[in-house]
Amino acid sequence: MLEVKNLNFSRTSKILSNINFSLQAGEILSVLGRNGAGKTTLLKCLLGFIKATSGEVLLNGVDISHSQGAKQAKMWDNIAYVAQNKGIPLAISALEMVTLGLNSHITLVPKKSDFEKASQVLDELNITHLKTKNCASLSGGELQMVLFARALVKRPKILILDEPESNLDFANQKTILDMLKDLSKQGCAIIINTHFPAHALFLSHKVLLISKIDSTKSCAKVDFQVDFSKDCENPKARFLTASALGEGFSNSIFGGRELLDEAHLSSLYGVPLVLHSMGANFDYQEFIVRI
């Protein structure tokens, strides 16, 4: 469905270097890495918000990395995106905001069926109580849930999420994770940029760990990637059955004694790490209770 080949991006210096991965229908890919590693830049290149310096982004075999006009509009029929930077919310109701996921042009008047679909998604996410609230008055977490609903309302074939758990309490994080699991079972391909390694373990079929290879040039490469469906006996897959918890859970990253030690990881990612084994059969709900 989606394939990235030798993707590179540069500004005054190189930011992304030879990124390669593929994603099939129903698969979830988690992108991990420290702040500034290039995760958001990668997502923007995939979506065409910024143009890759070189390489290909293939959607069903068609390169969309430099698509424009009607070709780009057709691409967005199949893709939904939740950004990290939410900007200033429109002074419209949450229900109206969600209908924009069906009608990207704000001048279009939503149909009755649009409101019905929007109401259904709000109900699925347990945020019906926000339906009539003005988006400009919502908290950061409430707005995040509404924007997630806006992305889901058109039932995309590919869903791209940039830190969707930001500003959310554990209950809403769990709601989103369960929804992503359900979407995956329905055939939706999902890419999620996250700082939560436990979420990646809970969700992912594949993990892409991006790290800087030259701090002076801020160049990022894929440190490694794991396909859990194929690599369960690979040392790098076993590496992902442990979680390195830093001082804050949101800043934690993966680590494991089989591949890298604490000192190496700490120097690589710039956070103090304590390795904590969670096992292959990690249960997110149990983890919440333990916290």
Coordinates of C-alpha atoms in Angstrom, one line a residue:
M1 CA 0.0 0.0 0.0
L2 CA 2.6 2.6 1.1
E3 CA 6.3 2.3 0.4
V4 CA 9.1 4.7 1.1
K5 CA 12.3 4.3 -0.9
N6 CA 15.6 6.1 -0.2
L7 CA 13.9 9.3 1.2
N8 CA 16.2 12.2 1.8
F9 CA 15.5 15.7 3.0
S10 CA 17.8 18.7 3.3
R11 CA 17.6 22.4 4.2
T12 CA 20.9 24.1 4.9
S13 CA 22.1 20.6 6.0
K14 CA 20.8 17.1 5.6
I15 CA 17.9 16.2 8.0
L16 CA 16.7 12.8 6.7
S17 CA 19.0 10.2 5.1
N18 CA 17.9 7.2 3.0
I19 CA 14.7 6.3 4.9
N20 CA 13.2 3.1 3.7
F21 CA 10.1 1.2 4.9
S22 CA 6.8 -0.3 3.7
L23 CA 3.3 -0.5 5.1
Q24 CA 0.5 -2.8 4.1
A25 CA -3.3 -2.5 4.8
G26 CA -4.0 -3.2 8.4
E27 CA -0.5 -2.6 9.6
I28 CA 0.6 -0.1 12.3
L29 CA 4.0 1.4 12.1
S30 CA 5.3 3.3 15.1
V31 CA 8.1 5.9 14.6
L32 CA 10.3 6.5 17.6
G33 CA 13.2 8.8 18.3
R34 CA 14.3 11.7 20.5
N35 CA 13.1 15.3 20.0
G36 CA 14.6 16.8 16.9
A37 CA 15.5 13.4 15.3
G38 CA 13.3 14.2 12.2
K39 CA 10.1 12.2 13.0
T40 CA 7.7 15.1 12.2
T41 CA 9.8 16.0 9.1
L42 CA 9.4 12.5 7.9
L43 CA 5.6 12.6 8.2
K44 CA 5.5 15.9 6.4
C45 CA 7.5 14.5 3.6
L46 CA 5.1 11.5 3.3
L47 CA 2.2 13.9 3.1
G48 CA 3.8 16.3 0.7
F49 CA 3.7 19.3 3.1
I50 CA 7.4 19.6 2.4
K51 CA 9.1 18.2 -0.7
A52 CA 11.7 15.5 -0.2
T53 CA 15.1 16.3 -1.7
S54 CA 15.2 12.8 -3.3
G55 CA 13.5 9.4 -3.0
E56 CA 10.0 8.1 -3.5
V57 CA 6.8 7.8 -1.6
L58 CA 4.7 5.2 -3.3
L59 CA 1.0 4.9 -2.7
N60 CA -0.3 1.8 -4.4
G61 CA 2.7 1.9 -6.7
V62 CA 2.2 5.6 -7.6
D63 CA 4.8 8.2 -6.5
I64 CA 3.0 10.9 -4.5
S65 CA 6.1 12.7 -3.2
H66 CA 5.7 15.6 -5.6
S67 CA 2.0 15.4 -6.4
Q68 CA 0.0 18.5 -7.0
G69 CA -3.5 19.6 -7.9
A70 CA -6.0 16.9 -8.7
K71 CA -3.5 14.1 -8.1
Q72 CA -2.9 15.5 -4.6
A73 CA -6.6 15.9 -3.9
K74 CA -7.2 12.3 -4.9
M75 CA -4.4 11.3 -2.5
W76 CA -6.2 13.0 0.4
D77 CA -9.4 11.0 -0.4
N78 CA -7.5 8.0 1.2
I79 CA -5.4 9.7 3.9
A80 CA -6.2 11.5 7.1
Y81 CA -3.7 13.3 9.3
V82 CA -3.6 14.5 12.9
A83 CA -0.8 17.1 13.4
Q84 CA 1.4 17.7 16.4
N85 CA 0.9 21.5 16.2
K86 CA -2.8 22.1 16.5
G87 CA -2.6 25.9 15.8
I88 CA -5.5 28.2 16.8
P89 CA -8.8 26.3 16.7
L90 CA -11.7 27.6 14.7
A91 CA -14.5 29.2 16.7
I92 CA -17.0 26.5 15.6
S93 CA -18.7 23.7 17.5
A94 CA -16.9 20.4 17.9
L95 CA -19.5 18.7 15.7
E96 CA -18.9 21.2 12.9
M97 CA -15.1 20.7 13.3
V98 CA -15.5 17.0 12.8
T99 CA -17.6 17.5 9.6
L100 CA -14.6 19.3 8.1
G101 CA -13.0 15.8 7.8
L102 CA -15.6 15.1 5.2
N103 CA -15.6 18.5 3.5
S104 CA -12.1 20.0 3.5
H105 CA -13.3 23.3 2.1
I106 CA -14.8 25.3 4.9
T107 CA -17.1 27.2 2.5
L108 CA -19.0 24.0 1.8
V109 CA -22.2 23.5 3.8
P110 CA -22.2 20.1 5.6
K111 CA -25.1 17.8 4.7
K112 CA -27.4 16.1 7.2
S113 CA -25.5 12.9 6.6
D114 CA -22.2 14.6 7.4
F115 CA -23.5 15.6 10.8
E116 CA -24.8 12.1 11.4
K117 CA -21.4 10.6 10.6
A118 CA -19.7 13.2 12.8
S119 CA -22.0 12.4 15.7
Q120 CA -21.3 8.7 15.3
V121 CA -17.5 9.2 15.6
L122 CA -17.9 11.5 18.6
D123 CA -20.0 8.8 20.3
E124 CA -17.4 6.1 19.4
L125 CA -14.7 8.2 21.2
N126 CA -17.0 8.9 24.2
I127 CA -16.9 12.6 23.7
T128 CA -20.5 13.3 22.7
H129 CA -20.6 15.8 25.6
L130 CA -18.3 18.1 23.5
K131 CA -20.6 18.1 20.5
T132 CA -22.0 21.7 21.0
K133 CA -19.0 23.2 22.6
N134 CA -17.0 25.9 20.9
C135 CA -13.6 24.5 19.8
A136 CA -11.9 27.7 20.9
S137 CA -13.0 27.1 24.5
L138 CA -11.9 23.4 24.6
S139 CA -8.9 22.3 26.7
G140 CA -5.8 20.9 24.9
G141 CA -6.9 17.4 25.6
E142 CA -10.5 17.9 24.5
L143 CA -9.4 19.6 21.3
Q144 CA -7.0 16.7 20.6
M145 CA -9.9 14.2 20.8
V146 CA -12.0 16.3 18.5
L147 CA -9.3 16.5 15.9
F148 CA -8.8 12.8 16.2
A149 CA -12.5 12.4 15.5
R150 CA -12.2 14.7 12.5
A151 CA -9.5 12.4 11.0
L152 CA -11.6 9.3 11.6
V153 CA -14.8 10.5 10.2
K154 CA -14.1 9.8 6.6
R155 CA -12.8 6.3 7.4
P156 CA -9.4 6.7 5.8
K157 CA -7.3 3.9 4.3
I158 CA -4.2 5.5 5.7
L159 CA -4.1 7.3 9.0
I160 CA -1.0 9.4 10.0
L161 CA -0.7 10.6 13.5
D162 CA 1.9 13.0 15.0
E163 CA 2.0 12.4 18.8
P164 CA -1.8 11.8 19.1
E165 CA -1.5 11.1 22.8
S166 CA -0.2 14.6 23.7
N167 CA -2.3 16.4 26.3
L168 CA -4.5 13.3 27.0
D169 CA -5.2 11.6 30.3
F170 CA -4.8 7.9 30.6
A171 CA -8.5 7.2 29.9
N172 CA -8.4 9.1 26.6
Q173 CA -5.1 7.6 25.6
K174 CA -6.6 4.1 26.1
T175 CA -9.6 5.2 24.0
I176 CA -7.4 6.2 21.1
L177 CA -5.2 3.1 21.3
D178 CA -8.2 0.8 21.3
M179 CA -9.7 2.7 18.3
L180 CA -6.4 2.4 16.4
K181 CA -6.4 -1.4 17.1
D182 CA -9.9 -1.6 15.7
L183 CA -9.1 0.5 12.7
S184 CA -6.1 -1.8 12.0
K185 CA -8.4 -4.9 12.1
Q186 CA -10.6 -3.1 9.6
G187 CA -7.7 -2.7 7.1
C188 CA -6.6 0.8 7.9
A189 CA -2.8 1.3 7.6
I190 CA -1.5 3.6 10.4
I191 CA 1.7 5.5 11.0
I192 CA 2.1 6.9 14.5
N193 CA 4.9 9.2 15.7
T194 CA 5.0 8.6 19.5
H195 CA 7.2 9.2 22.5
F196 CA 5.5 6.3 24.4
P197 CA 7.3 3.1 23.9
A198 CA 4.6 1.1 25.8
H199 CA 2.1 2.4 23.2
A200 CA 4.3 1.2 20.4
L201 CA 4.6 -2.2 22.0
F202 CA 0.8 -2.3 22.5
L203 CA 0.0 -1.3 18.9
S204 CA 2.7 -2.0 16.4
H205 CA 3.3 -4.5 13.7
K206 CA 6.5 -2.6 12.8
V207 CA 8.7 -0.1 14.6
L208 CA 11.0 2.5 13.0
L209 CA 13.6 3.9 15.4
I210 CA 15.2 7.1 14.0
S211 CA 18.4 8.6 15.5
K212 CA 20.7 11.4 14.6
I213 CA 24.0 10.1 13.1
D214 CA 25.8 13.4 13.1
S215 CA 24.9 15.9 15.8
T216 CA 26.7 18.7 14.0
K217 CA 24.7 18.3 10.8
S218 CA 21.5 17.1 12.5
C219 CA 21.2 14.3 10.0
A220 CA 18.8 11.4 10.9
K221 CA 18.7 7.9 9.7
V222 CA 16.8 4.7 10.6
D223 CA 18.7 3.2 13.5
F224 CA 16.8 0.0 13.0
Q225 CA 13.4 -1.3 12.1
V226 CA 11.6 -4.4 13.3
D227 CA 8.7 -6.3 11.7
F228 CA 7.1 -8.1 14.7
S229 CA 5.4 -10.6 12.3
K230 CA 8.7 -11.8 10.9
D231 CA 11.5 -10.9 13.4
C232 CA 10.3 -12.3 16.7
E233 CA 13.5 -14.3 17.1
N234 CA 15.7 -11.4 15.9
P235 CA 17.8 -9.8 18.7
K236 CA 16.5 -6.4 17.6
A237 CA 13.0 -7.7 18.1
R238 CA 13.9 -8.9 21.6
F239 CA 15.4 -5.5 22.1
L240 CA 11.9 -4.1 21.8
T241 CA 10.4 -6.3 24.6
A242 CA 12.0 -4.0 27.2
S243 CA 11.2 -0.4 27.9
A244 CA 13.8 2.1 29.0
L245 CA 11.9 4.5 31.3
G246 CA 13.4 7.9 31.8
E247 CA 12.5 10.4 34.4
G248 CA 9.2 11.1 32.6
F249 CA 7.1 8.5 30.9
S250 CA 6.5 10.7 27.9
N251 CA 10.2 11.0 27.3
S252 CA 10.9 7.3 27.5
I253 CA 12.4 5.3 24.7
F254 CA 13.1 1.7 23.9
G255 CA 16.2 -0.1 25.2
G256 CA 17.2 -3.6 26.0
R257 CA 20.2 -5.3 27.5
E258 CA 20.6 -7.8 24.6
L259 CA 21.6 -5.1 22.1
L260 CA 22.5 -1.8 23.9
D261 CA 23.4 -1.0 27.4
E262 CA 22.0 1.8 29.6
A263 CA 25.1 4.0 29.2
H264 CA 25.0 3.8 25.4
L265 CA 21.3 4.5 25.2
S266 CA 21.6 7.4 27.6
S267 CA 24.3 9.0 25.5
L268 CA 22.4 8.4 22.3
Y269 CA 19.1 9.8 23.4
G270 CA 20.2 12.4 26.0
V271 CA 18.0 11.1 28.8
P272 CA 18.8 9.0 31.9
L273 CA 17.5 5.5 31.4
V274 CA 16.6 2.6 33.6
L275 CA 15.8 -0.6 31.8
H276 CA 12.6 -2.2 32.9
S277 CA 11.5 -5.5 31.3
M278 CA 7.8 -5.7 30.4
G279 CA 7.8 -9.0 28.6
A280 CA 6.5 -9.9 25.2
N281 CA 2.8 -10.2 26.4
F282 CA 2.7 -6.7 27.7
D283 CA -0.8 -5.5 28.8
Y284 CA -1.4 -1.8 28.6
Q285 CA -4.3 -1.8 31.0
E286 CA -2.3 -3.6 33.6
F287 CA 0.5 -1.1 33.2
I288 CA -1.9 1.8 33.9
V289 CA -3.0 0.1 37.1
R290 CA 0.6 -0.4 38.2
I291 CA 1.4 3.2 37.6

